[in-house]
Every structure is written in C-alpha cells, then in structure tokens.
Amino acid sequence: ATNAADAIDLGPLAGAHLLTLTAPGSITLRDANIGALTITDGDTVTFSGNFTTNGAISVSTAASINLVVVNAGETVTAGAALTFDATDITVNGTVKGNSVTLTTSSGVGGGDAILLSGNLNAANGAVDVEDDLDVTGNSIVSSTNGNVTFSSDVFDANNLTVNAVNGTATFTT
C-alpha cells in the first residue's frame, strides 16, 4: 500500500500475503497475522497491536524512517528475520524473530540510541543490537540457538537480563 498524501493506519489484518508499505507520514499497525511485512518509507512506524508474520519483517532506513515504536504490552513476531533500521527505535513491548537486528541510521555506531523497556528474543539466529542501547525499563535480550551481540554501549540503571542459550553473549564498546 502506498499513501503519497500522509499516513497509513491498518489493522486488524489477516492473510498469507506479503504487505509492503510506503508513506511520507506515520504508519500505524494494529493486530495482524500475515505472510511478511516490508516498510520502505514512513516518518514514524508504530506497532500498536500484536503483529505476527510467517516470514520476515523489515523496516528499512533506506528512505529515512525516523522512528520505530513497539508499544508496551504488544508483541511483534517474525517467523523469519526481523530487522528494524531507523533513526530512533523504542521497544516497550516484545520483539521476536528467527533472528533480530536493531540498528539506527547508518549502521554500527551511526545513529541514535535504541531505547528498550521490553524484550528482544531470537529463536534460531542471533540478536544483534548495533547501536547504543538505553535500557529504560527491566528487559530481557535472548537467543535460543544463536549469539547475542551488543556492538555499542549499554547504559541506564534498569535490569537487563542477557541469555544466549546455545551461543555467546558479546558486549563491545
């Protein structure tokens, strides 16, 4: 779906299809169970419902997405890789995928901080947090069958539990 005028507000959604979204304004996604999601442009992308795909979820900064938000109490689940790439990322709920990658702006060390007051979970791959992580509330970052990597600083006074069950947890600053 493309909306050249302003914003997109969708949900609930169901079906085994790939959904590709582009909008110059905000994109709000509510409850969904779909095939896959790709967002190529949008000022702010907000997940305000439980959003599930059988395939990948990709929110890309190629078109300057300013902010990705997962609201408190909501879960975003990808059956394959999940990638959030934006100027700012705020996770107040749970983000899950086969692998999970969070990066801000220009890749490792290139963007603003990632704010986490929730959980990041990977089933079969890695969790890769590529920029500063500000733990704004008690949080868990885990992978069942992969590594957990923090490629920049982790800071704040809240509890962060890190678990790489069959992998390695790495902190690099």
CSV table of N, CA and C in Angstrom, one decimal:
chain,number,residue,atom,x,y,z
A,1,ALA,N,0.9,-1.2,0.0
A,1,ALA,CA,0.0,0.0,0.0
A,1,ALA,C,0.9,1.2,0.0
A,2,THR,N,0.5,2.2,-0.8
A,2,THR,CA,1.3,3.5,-0.9
A,2,THR,C,0.3,4.6,-0.6
A,3,ASN,N,0.7,5.5,0.3
A,3,ASN,CA,-0.1,6.7,0.5
A,3,ASN,C,0.8,7.9,0.4
A,4,ALA,N,0.7,8.6,-0.7
A,4,ALA,CA,1.5,9.7,-1.0
A,4,ALA,C,1.1,11.0,-0.2
A,5,ALA,N,-0.1,11.0,0.3
A,5,ALA,CA,-0.7,12.2,0.9
A,5,ALA,C,-0.2,12.3,2.4
A,6,ASP,N,-0.2,11.2,3.1
A,6,ASP,CA,0.1,11.4,4.5
A,6,ASP,C,0.4,10.1,5.3
A,7,ALA,N,-0.6,9.5,5.8
A,7,ALA,CA,-0.4,8.4,6.8
A,7,ALA,C,-1.1,7.1,6.4
A,8,ILE,N,-0.7,6.0,7.0
A,8,ILE,CA,-1.4,4.7,6.9
A,8,ILE,C,-1.7,4.2,8.2
A,9,ASP,N,-2.9,3.7,8.5
A,9,ASP,CA,-3.4,3.2,9.7
A,9,ASP,C,-4.1,1.9,9.4
A,10,LEU,N,-3.5,0.7,9.8
A,10,LEU,CA,-4.1,-0.6,9.4
A,10,LEU,C,-4.3,-1.5,10.5
A,11,GLY,N,-5.3,-2.4,10.4
A,11,GLY,CA,-5.5,-3.5,11.3
A,11,GLY,C,-6.9,-3.5,11.8
A,12,PRO,N,-7.3,-4.7,12.2
A,12,PRO,CA,-6.6,-5.9,12.1
A,12,PRO,C,-6.4,-6.4,10.7
A,13,LEU,N,-5.4,-7.2,10.5
A,13,LEU,CA,-5.0,-7.8,9.2
A,13,LEU,C,-4.9,-9.3,9.3
A,14,ALA,N,-5.2,-10.0,8.2
A,14,ALA,CA,-5.1,-11.4,8.2
A,14,ALA,C,-4.9,-11.9,6.7
A,15,GLY,N,-4.1,-12.9,6.5
A,15,GLY,CA,-3.8,-13.5,5.2
A,15,GLY,C,-2.4,-13.8,5.0
A,16,ALA,N,-2.1,-14.7,4.1
A,16,ALA,CA,-0.7,-15.2,3.9
A,16,ALA,C,0.1,-14.4,2.9
A,17,HIS,N,-0.3,-13.1,2.7
A,17,HIS,CA,0.4,-12.3,1.6
A,17,HIS,C,1.5,-11.4,2.2
A,18,LEU,N,2.4,-11.0,1.3
A,18,LEU,CA,3.4,-10.0,1.7
A,18,LEU,C,2.8,-8.6,1.7
A,19,LEU,N,3.0,-7.8,2.7
A,19,LEU,CA,2.5,-6.5,2.8
A,19,LEU,C,3.7,-5.5,2.7
A,20,THR,N,3.7,-4.6,1.7
A,20,THR,CA,4.7,-3.6,1.5
A,20,THR,C,4.1,-2.3,1.7
A,21,LEU,N,4.6,-1.4,2.6
A,21,LEU,CA,4.0,-0.1,2.9
A,21,LEU,C,5.0,1.0,2.6
A,22,THR,N,4.5,2.1,2.1
A,22,THR,CA,5.3,3.3,1.9
A,22,THR,C,4.4,4.5,2.1
A,23,ALA,N,4.8,5.4,3.0
A,23,ALA,CA,4.1,6.6,3.2
A,23,ALA,C,5.0,7.7,3.7
A,24,PRO,N,4.8,9.0,3.4
A,24,PRO,CA,5.7,10.0,3.9
A,24,PRO,C,5.5,10.4,5.3
A,25,GLY,N,4.3,10.0,5.8
A,25,GLY,CA,3.9,10.3,7.2
A,25,GLY,C,4.0,9.1,8.1
A,26,SER,N,3.1,9.0,9.0
A,26,SER,CA,3.2,7.9,10.0
A,26,SER,C,2.5,6.6,9.5
A,27,ILE,N,3.0,5.5,10.0
A,27,ILE,CA,2.4,4.2,9.7
A,27,ILE,C,2.0,3.6,11.0
A,28,THR,N,0.8,3.2,11.2
A,28,THR,CA,0.3,2.6,12.5
A,28,THR,C,-0.2,1.2,12.1
A,29,LEU,N,0.3,0.2,12.8
A,29,LEU,CA,-0.1,-1.2,12.5
A,29,LEU,C,-0.7,-1.8,13.8
A,30,ARG,N,-1.9,-2.3,13.7
A,30,ARG,CA,-2.5,-3.0,14.8
A,30,ARG,C,-2.4,-4.5,14.7
A,31,ASP,N,-3.3,-5.2,15.3
A,31,ASP,CA,-3.2,-6.7,15.3
A,31,ASP,C,-3.1,-7.2,13.9
A,32,ALA,N,-2.3,-8.2,13.6
A,32,ALA,CA,-2.1,-8.8,12.3
A,32,ALA,C,-1.6,-10.2,12.4
A,33,ASN,N,-1.9,-11.0,11.4
A,33,ASN,CA,-1.3,-12.3,11.2
A,33,ASN,C,-1.2,-12.5,9.7
A,34,ILE,N,0.0,-12.2,9.1
A,34,ILE,CA,0.1,-12.1,7.7
A,34,ILE,C,1.4,-12.9,7.3
A,35,GLY,N,1.6,-12.9,6.0
A,35,GLY,CA,2.8,-13.6,5.4
A,35,GLY,C,4.1,-12.9,5.7
A,36,ALA,N,4.3,-11.6,5.4
A,36,ALA,CA,5.5,-10.9,5.7
A,36,ALA,C,5.2,-9.4,5.6
A,37,LEU,N,6.1,-8.6,6.1
A,37,LEU,CA,6.0,-7.2,6.1
A,37,LEU,C,7.3,-6.5,5.7
A,38,THR,N,7.2,-5.6,4.8
A,38,THR,CA,8.3,-4.7,4.4
A,38,THR,C,7.8,-3.3,4.4
A,39,ILE,N,8.5,-2.4,5.1
A,39,ILE,CA,8.2,-1.0,5.1
A,39,ILE,C,9.4,-0.2,4.6
A,40,THR,N,9.2,0.5,3.5
A,40,THR,CA,10.3,1.1,2.7
A,40,THR,C,10.4,2.6,3.0
A,41,ASP,N,9.3,3.2,3.5
A,41,ASP,CA,9.3,4.6,3.8
A,41,ASP,C,8.2,5.0,4.8
A,42,GLY,N,8.5,5.9,5.7
A,42,GLY,CA,7.5,6.3,6.7
A,42,GLY,C,8.2,7.1,7.7
A,43,ASP,N,7.6,8.2,8.2
A,43,ASP,CA,8.2,9.0,9.2
A,43,ASP,C,8.3,8.3,10.5
A,44,THR,N,7.2,7.8,11.0
A,44,THR,CA,7.1,7.0,12.2
A,44,THR,C,6.4,5.7,12.0
A,45,VAL,N,6.9,4.6,12.4
A,45,VAL,CA,6.2,3.3,12.3
A,45,VAL,C,5.9,2.9,13.7
A,46,THR,N,4.6,2.7,14.0
A,46,THR,CA,4.2,2.3,15.3
A,46,THR,C,3.4,1.0,15.3
A,47,PHE,N,3.9,0.0,16.1
A,47,PHE,CA,3.2,-1.3,16.3
A,47,PHE,C,2.3,-1.1,17.5
A,48,SER,N,1.0,-1.0,17.3
A,48,SER,CA,0.1,-0.8,18.5
A,48,SER,C,-0.8,-1.9,18.7
A,49,GLY,N,-0.4,-3.1,18.2
A,49,GLY,CA,-1.2,-4.3,18.4
A,49,GLY,C,-0.2,-5.5,18.3
A,50,ASN,N,-0.7,-6.7,18.5
A,50,ASN,CA,0.2,-7.9,18.3
A,50,ASN,C,0.2,-8.2,16.9
A,51,PHE,N,1.5,-8.1,16.3
A,51,PHE,CA,1.7,-8.2,14.9
A,51,PHE,C,2.6,-9.4,14.6
A,52,THR,N,2.0,-10.4,13.8
A,52,THR,CA,2.7,-11.6,13.5
A,52,THR,C,2.8,-11.9,12.0
A,53,THR,N,4.0,-12.3,11.6
A,53,THR,CA,4.2,-12.8,10.2
A,53,THR,C,4.8,-14.2,10.2
A,54,ASN,N,4.5,-14.9,9.1
A,54,ASN,CA,5.1,-16.2,8.9
A,54,ASN,C,6.5,-16.0,8.4
A,55,GLY,N,6.7,-14.9,7.7
A,55,GLY,CA,8.0,-14.6,7.1
A,55,GLY,C,8.7,-13.5,7.8
A,56,ALA,N,9.5,-12.7,7.0
A,56,ALA,CA,10.3,-11.7,7.6
A,56,ALA,C,9.5,-10.4,7.9
A,57,ILE,N,10.1,-9.6,8.8
A,57,ILE,CA,9.6,-8.2,9.0
A,57,ILE,C,10.8,-7.3,8.8
A,58,SER,N,10.7,-6.4,7.8
A,58,SER,CA,11.8,-5.5,7.5
A,58,SER,C,11.3,-4.0,7.5
A,59,VAL,N,11.8,-3.2,8.4
A,59,VAL,CA,11.6,-1.8,8.4
A,59,VAL,C,12.9,-1.2,8.2
A,60,SER,N,13.0,-0.6,7.0
A,60,SER,CA,14.3,-0.1,6.5
A,60,SER,C,14.5,1.4,6.5
A,61,THR,N,15.7,1.8,6.8
A,61,THR,CA,16.0,3.2,6.8
A,61,THR,C,16.4,3.8,5.4
A,62,ALA,N,16.4,2.9,4.4
A,62,ALA,CA,16.8,3.4,3.0
A,62,ALA,C,16.0,4.6,2.6
A,63,ALA,N,14.8,4.8,3.2
A,63,ALA,CA,14.0,6.0,2.9
A,63,ALA,C,13.9,6.9,4.1
A,64,SER,N,14.8,6.9,5.1
A,64,SER,CA,14.8,7.8,6.2
A,64,SER,C,13.6,7.6,7.1
A,65,ILE,N,13.4,6.4,7.7
A,65,ILE,CA,12.4,6.2,8.7
A,65,ILE,C,13.0,6.8,10.0
A,66,ASN,N,12.2,7.7,10.6
A,66,ASN,CA,12.7,8.4,11.8
A,66,ASN,C,12.6,7.7,13.1
A,67,LEU,N,11.5,6.9,13.2
A,67,LEU,CA,11.2,6.3,14.5
A,67,LEU,C,10.4,5.0,14.3
A,68,VAL,N,10.8,3.9,15.0
A,68,VAL,CA,10.1,2.7,15.0
A,68,VAL,C,9.7,2.5,16.5
A,69,VAL,N,8.4,2.3,16.8
A,69,VAL,CA,8.0,2.1,18.2
A,69,VAL,C,7.2,0.8,18.3
A,70,VAL,N,7.5,0.0,19.3
A,70,VAL,CA,6.6,-1.1,19.7
A,70,VAL,C,6.0,-0.8,21.0
A,71,ASN,N,4.7,-0.6,21.1
A,71,ASN,CA,4.1,-0.1,22.3
A,71,ASN,C,4.1,-1.2,23.4
A,72,ALA,N,4.0,-0.7,24.6
A,72,ALA,CA,4.0,-1.6,25.8
A,72,ALA,C,2.9,-2.6,25.7
A,73,GLY,N,3.1,-3.8,26.1
A,73,GLY,CA,2.1,-4.8,26.1
A,73,GLY,C,1.9,-5.5,24.7
A,74,GLU,N,2.5,-5.0,23.7
A,74,GLU,CA,2.4,-5.6,22.3
A,74,GLU,C,3.5,-6.4,22.0
A,75,THR,N,3.3,-7.4,21.1
A,75,THR,CA,4.4,-8.3,20.6
A,75,THR,C,4.4,-8.2,19.1
A,76,VAL,N,5.6,-8.1,18.6
A,76,VAL,CA,5.9,-8.1,17.1
A,76,VAL,C,6.7,-9.4,16.9
A,77,THR,N,6.2,-10.3,16.1
A,77,THR,CA,6.8,-11.6,15.9
A,77,THR,C,7.0,-11.9,14.4
A,78,ALA,N,8.2,-12.2,14.0
A,78,ALA,CA,8.5,-12.6,12.6
A,78,ALA,C,8.9,-14.1,12.6
A,79,GLY,N,8.3,-14.8,11.7
A,79,GLY,CA,8.7,-16.2,11.5
A,79,GLY,C,10.0,-16.4,10.9
A,80,ALA,N,10.6,-15.4,10.4
A,80,ALA,CA,12.0,-15.4,9.8
A,80,ALA,C,12.7,-14.2,10.4
A,81,ALA,N,13.6,-13.6,9.7
A,81,ALA,CA,14.4,-12.5,10.2
A,81,ALA,C,13.5,-11.2,10.5
A,82,LEU,N,13.8,-10.5,11.6
A,82,LEU,CA,13.2,-9.3,11.9
A,82,LEU,C,14.3,-8.2,12.0
A,83,THR,N,14.1,-7.1,11.2
A,83,THR,CA,15.1,-6.1,11.1
A,83,THR,C,14.4,-4.7,11.3
A,84,PHE,N,14.8,-3.9,12.3
A,84,PHE,CA,14.4,-2.6,12.4
A,84,PHE,C,15.6,-1.7,12.2
A,85,ASP,N,15.5,-0.8,11.2
A,85,ASP,CA,16.6,0.1,10.9
A,85,ASP,C,16.0,1.5,10.7
A,86,ALA,N,16.2,2.4,11.7
A,86,ALA,CA,15.6,3.7,11.7
A,86,ALA,C,16.5,4.7,12.5
A,87,THR,N,16.2,5.9,12.4
A,87,THR,CA,17.0,6.9,13.2
A,87,THR,C,16.9,6.6,14.7
A,88,ASP,N,15.7,6.3,15.2
A,88,ASP,CA,15.4,6.0,16.6
A,88,ASP,C,14.6,4.8,16.6
A,89,ILE,N,14.8,3.9,17.6
A,89,ILE,CA,14.0,2.7,17.9
A,89,ILE,C,13.6,2.7,19.3
A,90,THR,N,12.3,2.5,19.6
A,90,THR,CA,11.8,2.4,21.0
A,90,THR,C,11.0,1.1,21.1
A,91,VAL,N,11.5,0.1,21.9
A,91,VAL,CA,10.8,-1.1,22.2
A,91,VAL,C,10.3,-1.1,23.6
A,92,ASN,N,9.0,-1.0,23.8
A,92,ASN,CA,8.4,-1.1,25.1
A,92,ASN,C,7.6,-2.4,25.3
A,93,GLY,N,7.5,-3.2,24.2
A,93,GLY,CA,6.9,-4.5,24.3
A,93,GLY,C,7.9,-5.6,24.0
A,94,THR,N,7.5,-6.6,23.2
A,94,THR,CA,8.3,-7.7,22.9
A,94,THR,C,8.5,-7.8,21.4
A,95,VAL,N,9.8,-8.0,21.0
A,95,VAL,CA,10.1,-8.2,19.5
A,95,VAL,C,10.8,-9.5,19.4
A,96,LYS,N,10.2,-10.4,18.5
A,96,LYS,CA,10.7,-11.8,18.4
A,96,LYS,C,10.9,-12.1,16.9
A,97,GLY,N,11.9,-12.9,16.6
A,97,GLY,CA,12.1,-13.4,15.2
A,97,GLY,C,13.0,-14.6,15.2
A,98,ASN,N,13.2,-15.2,14.0
A,98,ASN,CA,14.2,-16.2,13.9
A,98,ASN,C,15.5,-15.6,14.3
A,99,SER,N,15.8,-14.4,13.8
A,99,SER,CA,16.9,-13.5,14.2
A,99,SER,C,16.3,-12.1,14.4
A,100,VAL,N,17.0,-11.3,15.2
A,100,VAL,CA,16.5,-9.9,15.4
A,100,VAL,C,17.7,-9.0,15.3
A,101,THR,N,17.6,-8.0,14.4
A,101,THR,CA,18.6,-7.0,14.2
A,101,THR,C,18.0,-5.6,14.4
A,102,LEU,N,18.6,-4.8,15.3
A,102,LEU,CA,18.2,-3.4,15.5
A,102,LEU,C,19.4,-2.5,15.2
A,103,THR,N,19.2,-1.6,14.3
A,103,THR,CA,20.3,-0.6,14.0
A,103,THR,C,19.7,0.7,13.8
A,104,THR,N,20.4,1.8,14.2
A,104,THR,CA,19.9,3.1,14.0
A,104,THR,C,20.7,3.8,12.9
A,105,SER,N,20.0,4.4,12.0
A,105,SER,CA,20.6,5.2,10.9
A,105,SER,C,21.6,4.5,10.1
A,106,SER,N,22.9,4.8,10.3
A,106,SER,CA,23.9,4.4,9.3
A,106,SER,C,24.7,3.1,9.8
A,107,GLY,N,24.0,2.3,10.5
A,107,GLY,CA,24.7,1.0,11.0
A,107,GLY,C,25.5,1.2,12.2
A,108,VAL,N,26.4,0.3,12.5
A,108,VAL,CA,27.1,0.3,13.8
A,108,VAL,C,27.6,1.6,14.2
A,109,GLY,N,27.1,2.1,15.3
A,109,GLY,CA,27.6,3.4,15.9
A,109,GLY,C,27.1,4.6,15.1
A,110,GLY,N,26.3,4.5,14.1
A,110,GLY,CA,25.9,5.6,13.2
A,110,GLY,C,24.7,6.4,13.6
A,111,GLY,N,23.9,5.9,14.5
A,111,GLY,CA,22.6,6.5,14.8
A,111,GLY,C,22.4,6.9,16.2
A,112,ASP,N,21.2,7.2,16.6
A,112,ASP,CA,20.8,7.5,17.9
A,112,ASP,C,20.7,6.2,18.7
A,113,ALA,N,20.4,6.4,20.0
A,113,ALA,CA,20.3,5.2,20.9
A,113,ALA,C,19.0,4.4,20.6
A,114,ILE,N,19.0,3.1,20.9
A,114,ILE,CA,17.9,2.3,20.9
A,114,ILE,C,17.4,2.2,22.3
A,115,LEU,N,16.1,2.5,22.5
A,115,LEU,CA,15.5,2.5,23.9
A,115,LEU,C,14.8,1.2,24.1
A,116,LEU,N,15.1,0.5,25.2
A,116,LEU,CA,14.5,-0.8,25.4
A,116,LEU,C,13.9,-0.9,26.8
A,117,SER,N,12.6,-1.1,26.9
A,117,SER,CA,11.9,-1.4,28.1
A,117,SER,C,11.0,-2.6,27.8
A,118,GLY,N,11.6,-3.6,27.3
A,118,GLY,CA,10.8,-4.8,26.9
A,118,GLY,C,11.8,-6.0,26.6
A,119,ASN,N,11.4,-6.8,25.7
A,119,ASN,CA,12.2,-8.0,25.4
A,119,ASN,C,12.5,-8.1,23.9
A,120,LEU,N,13.7,-8.6,23.6
A,120,LEU,CA,14.2,-9.0,22.3
A,120,LEU,C,14.5,-10.5,22.3
A,121,ASN,N,13.9,-11.3,21.5
A,121,ASN,CA,14.1,-12.7,21.5
A,121,ASN,C,14.3,-13.3,20.1
A,122,ALA,N,15.3,-14.1,19.9
A,122,ALA,CA,15.5,-14.8,18.7
A,122,ALA,C,15.4,-16.3,18.9
A,123,ALA,N,14.8,-17.0,18.0
A,123,ALA,CA,14.6,-18.4,18.1
A,123,ALA,C,15.8,-19.2,17.6
A,124,ASN,N,16.2,-19.0,16.4
A,124,ASN,CA,17.2,-19.8,15.8
A,124,ASN,C,18.4,-19.1,15.3
A,125,GLY,N,18.4,-17.8,15.5
A,125,GLY,CA,19.5,-17.0,15.0
A,125,GLY,C,20.0,-16.0,16.1
A,126,ALA,N,20.7,-15.0,15.6
A,126,ALA,CA,21.3,-14.0,16.6
A,126,ALA,C,20.4,-12.9,16.9
A,127,VAL,N,20.6,-12.3,18.0
A,127,VAL,CA,20.1,-10.9,18.3
A,127,VAL,C,21.3,-10.0,18.2
A,128,ASP,N,21.2,-9.0,17.4
A,128,ASP,CA,22.3,-8.1,17.1
A,128,ASP,C,21.8,-6.7,17.3
A,129,VAL,N,22.2,-6.0,18.4
A,129,VAL,CA,21.9,-4.6,18.7
A,129,VAL,C,23.1,-3.8,18.3
A,130,GLU,N,23.0,-3.1,17.2
A,130,GLU,CA,24.2,-2.5,16.6
A,130,GLU,C,24.5,-1.0,17.0
A,131,ASP,N,23.7,-0.4,17.9
A,131,ASP,CA,24.0,0.9,18.4
A,131,ASP,C,23.7,1.0,19.8
A,132,ASP,N,24.0,2.2,20.4
A,132,ASP,CA,23.8,2.4,21.9
A,132,ASP,C,22.5,1.9,22.3
A,133,LEU,N,22.4,1.1,23.4
A,133,LEU,CA,21.2,0.6,24.0
A,133,LEU,C,21.0,1.3,25.3
A,134,ASP,N,19.9,2.0,25.4
A,134,ASP,CA,19.4,2.6,26.7
A,134,ASP,C,18.3,1.8,27.3
A,135,VAL,N,18.7,1.1,28.3
A,135,VAL,CA,17.7,0.2,29.0
A,135,VAL,C,16.8,1.0,29.9
A,136,THR,N,15.7,1.4,29.4
A,136,THR,CA,14.8,2.3,30.1
A,136,THR,C,13.8,1.6,31.0
A,137,GLY,N,13.8,0.3,31.1
A,137,GLY,CA,13.0,-0.5,32.0
A,137,GLY,C,13.5,-1.9,32.0
A,138,ASN,N,13.2,-2.7,33.0
A,138,ASN,CA,13.7,-4.0,33.1
A,138,ASN,C,13.4,-4.8,31.8
A,139,SER,N,14.4,-5.4,31.3
A,139,SER,CA,14.4,-6.0,29.9
A,139,SER,C,15.1,-7.3,29.8
A,140,ILE,N,14.8,-8.1,28.8
A,140,ILE,CA,15.4,-9.4,28.5
A,140,ILE,C,15.8,-9.4,27.1
A,141,VAL,N,17.1,-9.8,26.8
A,141,VAL,CA,17.6,-10.0,25.4
A,141,VAL,C,18.1,-11.4,25.4
A,142,SER,N,17.5,-12.2,24.5
A,142,SER,CA,17.8,-13.6,24.5
A,142,SER,C,17.8,-14.3,23.1
A,143,SER,N,18.6,-15.3,22.9
A,143,SER,CA,18.5,-16.2,21.7
A,143,SER,C,18.6,-17.6,22.2
A,144,THR,N,17.8,-18.4,21.6
A,144,THR,CA,17.8,-19.9,22.0
A,144,THR,C,18.9,-20.6,21.3
A,145,ASN,N,19.1,-20.3,20.0
A,145,ASN,CA,20.1,-21.0,19.2
A,145,ASN,C,21.1,-20.1,18.5
A,146,GLY,N,21.4,-19.0,19.0
A,146,GLY,CA,22.3,-18.0,18.4
A,146,GLY,C,23.0,-17.1,19.4
A,147,ASN,N,23.8,-16.2,18.9
A,147,ASN,CA,24.6,-15.3,19.7
A,147,ASN,C,23.7,-14.1,20.0
A,148,VAL,N,24.1,-13.4,21.1
A,148,VAL,CA,23.5,-12.1,21.4
A,148,VAL,C,24.7,-11.1,21.4
A,149,THR,N,24.6,-10.1,20.5
A,149,THR,CA,25.8,-9.2,20.4
A,149,THR,C,25.3,-7.7,20.6
A,150,PHE,N,26.0,-7.0,21.4
A,150,PHE,CA,25.8,-5.6,21.6
A,150,PHE,C,27.1,-4.9,21.0
A,151,SER,N,26.9,-4.2,19.9
A,151,SER,CA,28.0,-3.6,19.2
A,151,SER,C,28.4,-2.2,19.7
A,152,SER,N,27.7,-1.7,20.7
A,152,SER,CA,28.0,-0.4,21.2
A,152,SER,C,27.7,-0.4,22.7
A,153,ASP,N,27.6,0.8,23.3
A,153,ASP,CA,27.4,0.9,24.7
A,153,ASP,C,26.0,0.5,25.2
A,154,VAL,N,25.9,-0.1,26.4
A,154,VAL,CA,24.6,-0.4,27.0
A,154,VAL,C,24.6,0.4,28.3
A,155,PHE,N,23.6,1.2,28.5
A,155,PHE,CA,23.6,2.0,29.7
A,155,PHE,C,22.2,2.2,30.3
A,156,ASP,N,22.1,2.7,31.5
A,156,ASP,CA,20.9,3.0,32.3
A,156,ASP,C,20.9,2.2,33.6
A,157,ALA,N,20.1,2.5,34.5
A,157,ALA,CA,20.1,1.9,35.8
A,157,ALA,C,19.0,0.8,36.0
A,158,ASN,N,18.5,0.3,34.9
A,158,ASN,CA,17.5,-0.8,35.0
A,158,ASN,C,18.1,-2.2,34.8
A,159,ASN,N,17.4,-3.2,35.1
A,159,ASN,CA,17.9,-4.6,35.0
A,159,ASN,C,17.8,-5.0,33.5
A,160,LEU,N,18.9,-5.6,33.1
A,160,LEU,CA,19.0,-6.2,31.7
A,160,LEU,C,19.5,-7.6,31.9
A,161,THR,N,18.6,-8.6,31.5
A,161,THR,CA,19.0,-10.0,31.5
A,161,THR,C,19.3,-10.4,30.1
A,162,VAL,N,20.5,-11.0,29.9
A,162,VAL,CA,21.0,-11.4,28.6
A,162,VAL,C,21.2,-12.9,28.7
A,163,ASN,N,20.7,-13.6,27.7
A,163,ASN,CA,20.8,-15.1,27.7
A,163,ASN,C,21.0,-15.6,26.2
A,164,ALA,N,22.1,-16.2,26.0
A,164,ALA,CA,22.4,-16.8,24.7
A,164,ALA,C,22.5,-18.3,25.0
A,165,VAL,N,21.4,-19.0,25.0
A,165,VAL,CA,21.3,-20.4,25.5
A,165,VAL,C,22.4,-21.3,24.8
A,166,ASN,N,22.4,-21.3,23.5
A,166,ASN,CA,23.3,-22.2,22.7
A,166,ASN,C,24.3,-21.3,21.9
A,167,GLY,N,24.6,-20.1,22.4
A,167,GLY,CA,25.5,-19.2,21.7
A,167,GLY,C,26.4,-18.5,22.7
A,168,THR,N,26.8,-17.3,22.3
A,168,THR,CA,27.7,-16.5,23.1
A,168,THR,C,27.1,-15.1,23.2
A,169,ALA,N,27.2,-14.5,24.4
A,169,ALA,CA,26.8,-13.1,24.6
A,169,ALA,C,28.1,-12.2,24.5
A,170,THR,N,28.0,-11.2,23.7
A,170,THR,CA,29.2,-10.3,23.5
A,170,THR,C,28.8,-8.9,23.7
A,171,PHE,N,29.6,-8.2,24.5
A,171,PHE,CA,29.5,-6.7,24.7
A,171,PHE,C,30.7,-6.0,24.1
A,172,THR,N,30.5,-5.2,23.1
A,172,THR,CA,31.6,-4.4,22.5
A,172,THR,C,31.3,-2.9,22.6
A,173,THR,N,32.3,-2.1,23.1
A,173,THR,CA,32.0,-0.7,23.1
A,173,THR,C,33.1,0.1,22.3
